[in-house]
Coordinates of C-alpha atoms and ligand atoms in Angstrom, one line a residue:
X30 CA 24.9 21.6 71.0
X31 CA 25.7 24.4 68.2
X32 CA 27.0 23.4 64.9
X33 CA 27.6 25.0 61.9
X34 CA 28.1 23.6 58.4
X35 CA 30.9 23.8 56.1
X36 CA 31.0 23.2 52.2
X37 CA 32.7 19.8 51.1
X38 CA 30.8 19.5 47.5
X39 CA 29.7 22.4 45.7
X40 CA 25.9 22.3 44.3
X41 CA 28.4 22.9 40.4
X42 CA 30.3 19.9 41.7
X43 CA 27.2 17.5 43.0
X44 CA 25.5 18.7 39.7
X45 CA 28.0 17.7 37.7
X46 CA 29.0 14.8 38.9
X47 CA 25.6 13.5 39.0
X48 CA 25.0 14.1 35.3
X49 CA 28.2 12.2 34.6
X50 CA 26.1 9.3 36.3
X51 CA 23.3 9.7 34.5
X52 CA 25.2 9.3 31.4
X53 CA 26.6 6.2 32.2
X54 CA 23.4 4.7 33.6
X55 CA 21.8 5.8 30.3
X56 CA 24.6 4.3 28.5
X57 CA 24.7 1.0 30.6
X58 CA 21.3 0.8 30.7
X59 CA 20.7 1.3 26.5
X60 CA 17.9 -0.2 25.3
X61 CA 16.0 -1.3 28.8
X62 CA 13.9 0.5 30.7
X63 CA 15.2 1.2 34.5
X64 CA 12.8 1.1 37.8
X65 CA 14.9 3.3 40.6
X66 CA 13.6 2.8 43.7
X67 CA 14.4 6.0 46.4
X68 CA 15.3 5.1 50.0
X69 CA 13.5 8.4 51.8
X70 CA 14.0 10.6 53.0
X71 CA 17.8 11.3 52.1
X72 CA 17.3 9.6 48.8
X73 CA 14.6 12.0 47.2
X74 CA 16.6 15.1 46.6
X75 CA 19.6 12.4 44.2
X76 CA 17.2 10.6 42.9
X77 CA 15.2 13.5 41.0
X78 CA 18.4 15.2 39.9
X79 CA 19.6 11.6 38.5
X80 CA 16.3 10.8 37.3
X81 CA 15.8 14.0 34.9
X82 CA 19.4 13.3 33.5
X83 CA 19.0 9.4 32.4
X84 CA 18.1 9.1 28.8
X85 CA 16.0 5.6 28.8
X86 CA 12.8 5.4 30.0
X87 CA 12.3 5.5 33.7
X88 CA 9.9 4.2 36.1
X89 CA 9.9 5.8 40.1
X90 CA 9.0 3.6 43.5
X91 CA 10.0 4.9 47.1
X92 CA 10.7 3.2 49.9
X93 CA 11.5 4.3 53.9
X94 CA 13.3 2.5 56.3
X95 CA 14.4 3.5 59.9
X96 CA 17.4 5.5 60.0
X97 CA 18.7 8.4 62.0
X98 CA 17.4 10.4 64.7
X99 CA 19.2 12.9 66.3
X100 CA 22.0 10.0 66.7
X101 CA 25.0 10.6 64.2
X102 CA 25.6 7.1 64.8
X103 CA 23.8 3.7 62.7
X104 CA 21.9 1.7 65.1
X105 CA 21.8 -1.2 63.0
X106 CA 18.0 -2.0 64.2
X107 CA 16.2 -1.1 60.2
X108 CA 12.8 -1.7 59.7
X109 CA 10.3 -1.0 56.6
X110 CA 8.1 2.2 57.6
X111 CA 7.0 2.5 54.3
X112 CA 7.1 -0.4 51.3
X113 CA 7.3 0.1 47.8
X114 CA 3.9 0.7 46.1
X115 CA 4.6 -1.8 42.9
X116 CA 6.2 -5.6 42.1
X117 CA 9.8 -5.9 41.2
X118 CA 9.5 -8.5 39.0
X119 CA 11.3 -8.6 35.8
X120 CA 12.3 -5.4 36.6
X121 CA 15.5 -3.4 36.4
X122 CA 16.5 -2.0 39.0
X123 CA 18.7 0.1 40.5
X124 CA 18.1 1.7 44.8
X125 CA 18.8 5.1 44.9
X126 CA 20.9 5.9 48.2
X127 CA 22.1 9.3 49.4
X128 CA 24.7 7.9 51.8
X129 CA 26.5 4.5 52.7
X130 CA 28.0 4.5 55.9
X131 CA 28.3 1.2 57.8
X132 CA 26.5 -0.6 55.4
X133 CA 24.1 -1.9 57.3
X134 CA 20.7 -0.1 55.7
X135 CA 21.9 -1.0 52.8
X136 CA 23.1 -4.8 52.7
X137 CA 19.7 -5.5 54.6
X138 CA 17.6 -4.0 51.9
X139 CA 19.5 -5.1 49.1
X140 CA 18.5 -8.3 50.2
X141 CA 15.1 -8.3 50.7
X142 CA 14.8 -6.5 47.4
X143 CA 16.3 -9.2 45.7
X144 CA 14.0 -11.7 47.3
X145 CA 11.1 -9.7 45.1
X146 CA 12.4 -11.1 41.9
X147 CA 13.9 -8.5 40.0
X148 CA 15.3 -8.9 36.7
X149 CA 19.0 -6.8 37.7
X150 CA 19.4 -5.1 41.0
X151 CA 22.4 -2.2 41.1
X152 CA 22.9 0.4 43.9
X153 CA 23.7 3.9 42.9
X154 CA 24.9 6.5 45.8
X155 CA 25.5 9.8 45.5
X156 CA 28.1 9.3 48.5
X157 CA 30.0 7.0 50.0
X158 CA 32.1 6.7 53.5
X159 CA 34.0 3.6 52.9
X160 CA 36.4 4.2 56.0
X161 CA 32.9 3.9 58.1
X162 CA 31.9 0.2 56.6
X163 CA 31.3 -2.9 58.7
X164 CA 28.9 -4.9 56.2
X165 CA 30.0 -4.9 52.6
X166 CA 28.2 -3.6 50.5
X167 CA 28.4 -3.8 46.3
X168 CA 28.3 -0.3 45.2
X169 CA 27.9 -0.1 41.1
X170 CA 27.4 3.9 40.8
X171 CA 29.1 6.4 43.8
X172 CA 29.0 10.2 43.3
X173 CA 31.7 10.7 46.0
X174 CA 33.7 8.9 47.7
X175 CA 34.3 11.0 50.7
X176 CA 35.9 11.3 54.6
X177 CA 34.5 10.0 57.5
X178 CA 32.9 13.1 59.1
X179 CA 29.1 13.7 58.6
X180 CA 27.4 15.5 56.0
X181 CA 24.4 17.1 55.2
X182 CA 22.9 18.7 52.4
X183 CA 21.0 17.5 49.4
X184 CA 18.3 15.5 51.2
X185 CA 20.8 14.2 53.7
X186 CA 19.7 15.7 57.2
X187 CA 21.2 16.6 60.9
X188 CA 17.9 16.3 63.2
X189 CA 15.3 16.8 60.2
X190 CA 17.1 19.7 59.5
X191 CA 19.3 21.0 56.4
X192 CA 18.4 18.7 53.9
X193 CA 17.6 21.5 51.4
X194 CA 20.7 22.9 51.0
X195 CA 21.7 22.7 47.5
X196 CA 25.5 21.2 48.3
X197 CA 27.0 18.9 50.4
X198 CA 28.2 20.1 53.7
X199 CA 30.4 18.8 56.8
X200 CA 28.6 19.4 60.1
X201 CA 31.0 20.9 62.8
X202 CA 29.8 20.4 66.4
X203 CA 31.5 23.5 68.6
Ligands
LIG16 P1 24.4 2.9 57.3 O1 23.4 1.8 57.6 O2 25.3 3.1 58.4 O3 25.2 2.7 56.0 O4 23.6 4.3 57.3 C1 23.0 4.7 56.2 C2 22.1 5.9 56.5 O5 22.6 6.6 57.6 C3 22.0 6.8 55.4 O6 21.0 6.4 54.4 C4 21.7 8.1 56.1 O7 20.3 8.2 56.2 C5 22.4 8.0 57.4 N1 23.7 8.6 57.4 C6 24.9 8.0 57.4 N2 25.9 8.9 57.4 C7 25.3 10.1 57.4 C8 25.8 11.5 57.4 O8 27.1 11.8 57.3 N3 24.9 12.5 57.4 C9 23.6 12.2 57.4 N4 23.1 11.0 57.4 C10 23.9 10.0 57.4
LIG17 MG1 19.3 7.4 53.8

C-alpha cells in the first residue's frame, strides 16, 4: 500500500515544546536526581532531546517491549524483549514514552515497574491519543495531545521506517 506523510508538528514545534518539559521536570524535580527509563524503540529519539534539556542530574536505562509490526493496530499481547540493565530502587523515576494509544503498553509496564521498588514513578509522553484509550493510564508530562490518526516521526515508526524524521507526521494510506 502507498502512503505518504504529512506534517502535524513541526521539528520548531516538537523542539519547543519539549524544552518546556524539560523545564518543568527540572523544576519539579529540584533537588533530586531523576532515573528516565526509555521504552525503545519509539522512545530513544524524546528521550535524548528531553534528557539534554533537564537541569538536575540524570541517570539513563532502556527498556523494549513488543509493539508494532506492520499492524497500525495494538495487539495487546506485550512482552519484555529487552529489560532494564540497573535496580529501581529508591529511584526516581520517570518512563519515557513516544506514544500512548490504547494504553495497554503502558498500564502493563507501569506496573511491573512499580513492583521494582522505586522511590516515585511518573510517565512523560511526548504524545498522546486519548480518543484511542481503552486502559487508563496516569499521564504526568504529554508533549501533545493529538487526533486519532497515526503518526510517525521522531523515533515513532510505520514498518521500521520514518522514524528519523525530525517532526511529527500523519501517515496517509492512498
Ligand atoms: P498502546 O499500547 O496502544 O498505547 O500502544 C503504544 C505503542 O504503540 C507506542 O509505544 C507505539 O510504539 C505504538 N503506536 C501507537 N500509535 C502509534 C502511531 O500513531 N504511530 C506509530 N506507532 C504508534
Ligand atoms: Mg513505543
Amino acid at each position: 500500500m502507498a502512503e505518504r506523510v504529512e506534517v502535524l508538528l513541526t521539528e520548531q514545534e516538537v523542539d519547543d515544546r519539549i524544552q518546556q518539559i524539560g523545564d518543568q521536570i527540572s523544576k519539579d524535580y529540584a533537588g533530586r536526581q531523576v532515573h528516565l527509563v526509555c521504552v525503545l524503540k519509539g522512545g530513544s529519539f524524546f528521550m535524548c532531546e528531553l534528557a539534554k534539556r533537564i537541569t538536575v542530574p540524570v541517570s539513563l536505562d532502556f527498556m523494549s517491549v513488543s509493539s508494532y509490526g506492520k499492524d497500525t493496530k495494538s495487539s495487546g499481547v506485550i512482552k519484555i524483549v529487552k529489560d532494564l540493565d540497573e535496580s529501581l530502587q529508591g529511584k526516581d523515576v520517570i518512563v519515557v514514552e513516544d506514544i500512548v494509544d490504547s494504553g495497554r503498553t503502558l498500564s502493563y509496564l507501569l506496573e511491573l515497574l512499580r513492583g521494582r521498588g522505586p522511590k516515585s514513578l511518573a510517565l512523560c509522553t511526548l504524545l498522546d491519543k486519548p480518543d484511542r484509550r481503552v486502559v487508563e493510564v496516569k499521564v504526568d508530562y504529554t508533549g501533545f495531545a493529538i487526533p486519532d490518526e497515526f503518526v510517525v516521526g521522531y523515533g515513532l515508526d510505520y514498518d521500521q521506517r520514518y522514524r528519523n524524521l525530525p517532526y511529527i507526521g500523519v501517515v496517509k494510506f492512498e
